[in-house]
């Protein structure tokens, strides 16, 4: 099972294996509070794409298309996540964005389902 969760939400034991998929460390979160098992910062969108998107919903489709293109060049990281999801009962992809429907974790989960 793959779940998505904002890193700002409280940690729960049933989160399973927690992977931060942001390129930048989230503001105001200490490493101890984050309780992550792995930080895959290189799977996050490029700085150029991240800045262009700027979490604007009207740019979501363009972001999604371009980010999937970037992820195709990061197959090793997608395979790593896929293997973790097979080994663990639950894999939780953590992200910092306020928008729960329009962020990179949503796209990563889609790619892992393919």
PDB file of C-alpha atoms in Angstrom:
ATOM      1  CA  UNK A   1       0.000   0.000   0.000  1.00  0.00           C
ATOM      2  CA  UNK A   2       1.246   3.476  -0.870  1.00  0.00           C
ATOM      3  CA  UNK A   3      -0.091   6.433   1.104  1.00  0.00           C
ATOM      4  CA  UNK A   4       0.469  10.183   0.735  1.00  0.00           C
ATOM      5  CA  UNK A   5       0.811  12.532   3.686  1.00  0.00           C
ATOM      6  CA  UNK A   6       1.895  16.071   4.424  1.00  0.00           C
ATOM      7  CA  UNK A   7       5.020  16.036   6.526  1.00  0.00           C
ATOM      8  CA  UNK A   8       3.400  18.634   8.783  1.00  0.00           C
ATOM      9  CA  UNK A   9       0.751  16.120   9.879  1.00  0.00           C
ATOM     10  CA  UNK A  10       1.564  14.215  13.077  1.00  0.00           C
ATOM     11  CA  UNK A  11       3.497  10.966  12.826  1.00  0.00           C
ATOM     12  CA  UNK A  12       1.448   7.812  13.345  1.00  0.00           C
ATOM     13  CA  UNK A  13       2.748   4.305  13.895  1.00  0.00           C
ATOM     14  CA  UNK A  14       0.632   3.021  11.023  1.00  0.00           C
ATOM     15  CA  UNK A  15       2.422   5.338   8.549  1.00  0.00           C
ATOM     16  CA  UNK A  16       4.761   2.470   7.799  1.00  0.00           C
ATOM     17  CA  UNK A  17       8.009   3.303   5.999  1.00  0.00           C
ATOM     18  CA  UNK A  18       8.147   7.091   5.607  1.00  0.00           C
ATOM     19  CA  UNK A  19       9.889   8.602   2.562  1.00  0.00           C
ATOM     20  CA  UNK A  20      10.265  12.354   2.050  1.00  0.00           C
ATOM     21  CA  UNK A  21      10.010  13.118  -1.684  1.00  0.00           C
ATOM     22  CA  UNK A  22      10.727  16.872  -1.556  1.00  0.00           C
ATOM     23  CA  UNK A  23      13.931  18.235  -3.053  1.00  0.00           C
ATOM     24  CA  UNK A  24      14.147  20.826  -0.263  1.00  0.00           C
ATOM     25  CA  UNK A  25      13.835  20.121   3.446  1.00  0.00           C
ATOM     26  CA  UNK A  26      10.432  21.391   4.687  1.00  0.00           C
ATOM     27  CA  UNK A  27      10.518  24.625   6.689  1.00  0.00           C
ATOM     28  CA  UNK A  28       9.944  24.420  10.403  1.00  0.00           C
ATOM     29  CA  UNK A  29      10.318  20.633  10.660  1.00  0.00           C
ATOM     30  CA  UNK A  30      13.165  19.183  12.681  1.00  0.00           C
ATOM     31  CA  UNK A  31      14.651  15.847  11.647  1.00  0.00           C
ATOM     32  CA  UNK A  32      13.455  14.275  14.878  1.00  0.00           C
ATOM     33  CA  UNK A  33       9.888  15.526  14.364  1.00  0.00           C
ATOM     34  CA  UNK A  34       9.874  14.388  10.726  1.00  0.00           C
ATOM     35  CA  UNK A  35      10.536  10.766  11.677  1.00  0.00           C
ATOM     36  CA  UNK A  36      11.459   9.843   8.145  1.00  0.00           C
ATOM     37  CA  UNK A  37      13.091   6.576   7.176  1.00  0.00           C
ATOM     38  CA  UNK A  38      14.476   7.905   3.907  1.00  0.00           C
ATOM     39  CA  UNK A  39      14.860  11.238   2.134  1.00  0.00           C
ATOM     40  CA  UNK A  40      14.866  10.840  -1.646  1.00  0.00           C
ATOM     41  CA  UNK A  41      15.521  14.472  -2.507  1.00  0.00           C
ATOM     42  CA  UNK A  42      16.723  13.610  -6.017  1.00  0.00           C
ATOM     43  CA  UNK A  43      13.279  12.278  -6.925  1.00  0.00           C
ATOM     44  CA  UNK A  44      11.768  15.723  -6.354  1.00  0.00           C
ATOM     45  CA  UNK A  45      11.063  17.954  -9.345  1.00  0.00           C
ATOM     46  CA  UNK A  46      13.928  20.011 -10.731  1.00  0.00           C
ATOM     47  CA  UNK A  47      14.323  23.500  -9.314  1.00  0.00           C
ATOM     48  CA  UNK A  48      13.248  24.988 -12.638  1.00  0.00           C
ATOM     49  CA  UNK A  49      10.037  22.941 -12.780  1.00  0.00           C
ATOM     50  CA  UNK A  50       9.304  23.461  -9.096  1.00  0.00           C
ATOM     51  CA  UNK A  51       9.667  27.238  -9.401  1.00  0.00           C
ATOM     52  CA  UNK A  52       7.618  27.370 -12.618  1.00  0.00           C
ATOM     53  CA  UNK A  53       4.774  25.332 -11.097  1.00  0.00           C
ATOM     54  CA  UNK A  54       4.766  27.338  -7.864  1.00  0.00           C
ATOM     55  CA  UNK A  55       1.810  25.182  -6.741  1.00  0.00           C
ATOM     56  CA  UNK A  56      -0.538  27.003  -9.109  1.00  0.00           C
ATOM     57  CA  UNK A  57      -3.480  24.752  -9.845  1.00  0.00           C
ATOM     58  CA  UNK A  58      -3.824  26.201 -13.359  1.00  0.00           C
ATOM     59  CA  UNK A  59      -0.333  24.835 -14.142  1.00  0.00           C
ATOM     60  CA  UNK A  60      -1.012  21.361 -12.707  1.00  0.00           C
ATOM     61  CA  UNK A  61      -1.414  19.530 -16.030  1.00  0.00           C
ATOM     62  CA  UNK A  62       1.785  21.052 -17.417  1.00  0.00           C
ATOM     63  CA  UNK A  63       3.637  20.269 -14.200  1.00  0.00           C
ATOM     64  CA  UNK A  64       2.384  16.700 -14.203  1.00  0.00           C
ATOM     65  CA  UNK A  65       3.422  16.128 -17.828  1.00  0.00           C
ATOM     66  CA  UNK A  66       6.886  17.645 -17.361  1.00  0.00           C
ATOM     67  CA  UNK A  67       7.491  15.947 -14.022  1.00  0.00           C
ATOM     68  CA  UNK A  68       6.603  12.539 -15.456  1.00  0.00           C
ATOM     69  CA  UNK A  69       9.180  13.248 -18.162  1.00  0.00           C
ATOM     70  CA  UNK A  70      11.771  14.008 -15.466  1.00  0.00           C
ATOM     71  CA  UNK A  71      10.831  10.852 -13.557  1.00  0.00           C
ATOM     72  CA  UNK A  72      11.421   8.712 -16.643  1.00  0.00           C
ATOM     73  CA  UNK A  73      15.066   9.726 -16.271  1.00  0.00           C
ATOM     74  CA  UNK A  74      15.061   8.625 -12.618  1.00  0.00           C
ATOM     75  CA  UNK A  75      14.027   5.023 -13.065  1.00  0.00           C
ATOM     76  CA  UNK A  76      16.491   3.855 -10.425  1.00  0.00           C
ATOM     77  CA  UNK A  77      14.693   5.932  -7.769  1.00  0.00           C
ATOM     78  CA  UNK A  78      11.257   4.750  -8.906  1.00  0.00           C
ATOM     79  CA  UNK A  79      12.485   1.150  -8.756  1.00  0.00           C
ATOM     80  CA  UNK A  80      13.827   1.786  -5.265  1.00  0.00           C
ATOM     81  CA  UNK A  81      10.398   3.041  -4.151  1.00  0.00           C
ATOM     82  CA  UNK A  82       8.605   0.176  -5.902  1.00  0.00           C
ATOM     83  CA  UNK A  83      10.838  -2.340  -4.133  1.00  0.00           C
ATOM     84  CA  UNK A  84      10.230  -0.653  -0.780  1.00  0.00           C
ATOM     85  CA  UNK A  85       6.488  -0.797  -1.339  1.00  0.00           C
ATOM     86  CA  UNK A  86       6.718  -4.546  -2.068  1.00  0.00           C
ATOM     87  CA  UNK A  87       8.809  -5.219   1.064  1.00  0.00           C
ATOM     88  CA  UNK A  88       6.750  -3.081   3.442  1.00  0.00           C
ATOM     89  CA  UNK A  89       3.119  -3.307   4.477  1.00  0.00           C
ATOM     90  CA  UNK A  90       2.794   0.416   3.926  1.00  0.00           C
ATOM     91  CA  UNK A  91       4.927   3.060   2.231  1.00  0.00           C
ATOM     92  CA  UNK A  92       4.068   6.684   2.981  1.00  0.00           C
ATOM     93  CA  UNK A  93       5.307   9.360   0.596  1.00  0.00           C
ATOM     94  CA  UNK A  94       5.764  12.617   2.498  1.00  0.00           C
ATOM     95  CA  UNK A  95       5.591  16.072   0.936  1.00  0.00           C
ATOM     96  CA  UNK A  96       5.492  19.642   2.229  1.00  0.00           C
ATOM     97  CA  UNK A  97       2.966  21.236  -0.143  1.00  0.00           C
ATOM     98  CA  UNK A  98      -0.301  22.568   1.278  1.00  0.00           C
ATOM     99  CA  UNK A  99      -2.274  21.274  -1.705  1.00  0.00           C
ATOM    100  CA  UNK A 100      -2.972  17.577  -1.147  1.00  0.00           C
ATOM    101  CA  UNK A 101      -4.154  16.945  -4.723  1.00  0.00           C
ATOM    102  CA  UNK A 102      -1.550  18.851  -6.734  1.00  0.00           C
ATOM    103  CA  UNK A 103       1.984  17.903  -5.661  1.00  0.00           C
ATOM    104  CA  UNK A 104       4.843  15.674  -6.734  1.00  0.00           C
ATOM    105  CA  UNK A 105       3.888  12.798  -4.398  1.00  0.00           C
ATOM    106  CA  UNK A 106       0.619  12.396  -6.341  1.00  0.00           C
ATOM    107  CA  UNK A 107       2.590  12.053  -9.584  1.00  0.00           C
ATOM    108  CA  UNK A 108       5.109   9.639  -8.050  1.00  0.00           C
ATOM    109  CA  UNK A 109       2.312   7.415  -6.766  1.00  0.00           C
ATOM    110  CA  UNK A 110       0.747   7.413 -10.258  1.00  0.00           C
ATOM    111  CA  UNK A 111       4.067   6.408 -11.800  1.00  0.00           C
ATOM    112  CA  UNK A 112       4.495   3.577  -9.286  1.00  0.00           C
ATOM    113  CA  UNK A 113       1.056   2.189 -10.181  1.00  0.00           C
ATOM    114  CA  UNK A 114       1.959   1.881 -13.883  1.00  0.00           C
TER     115      UNK A 114
END
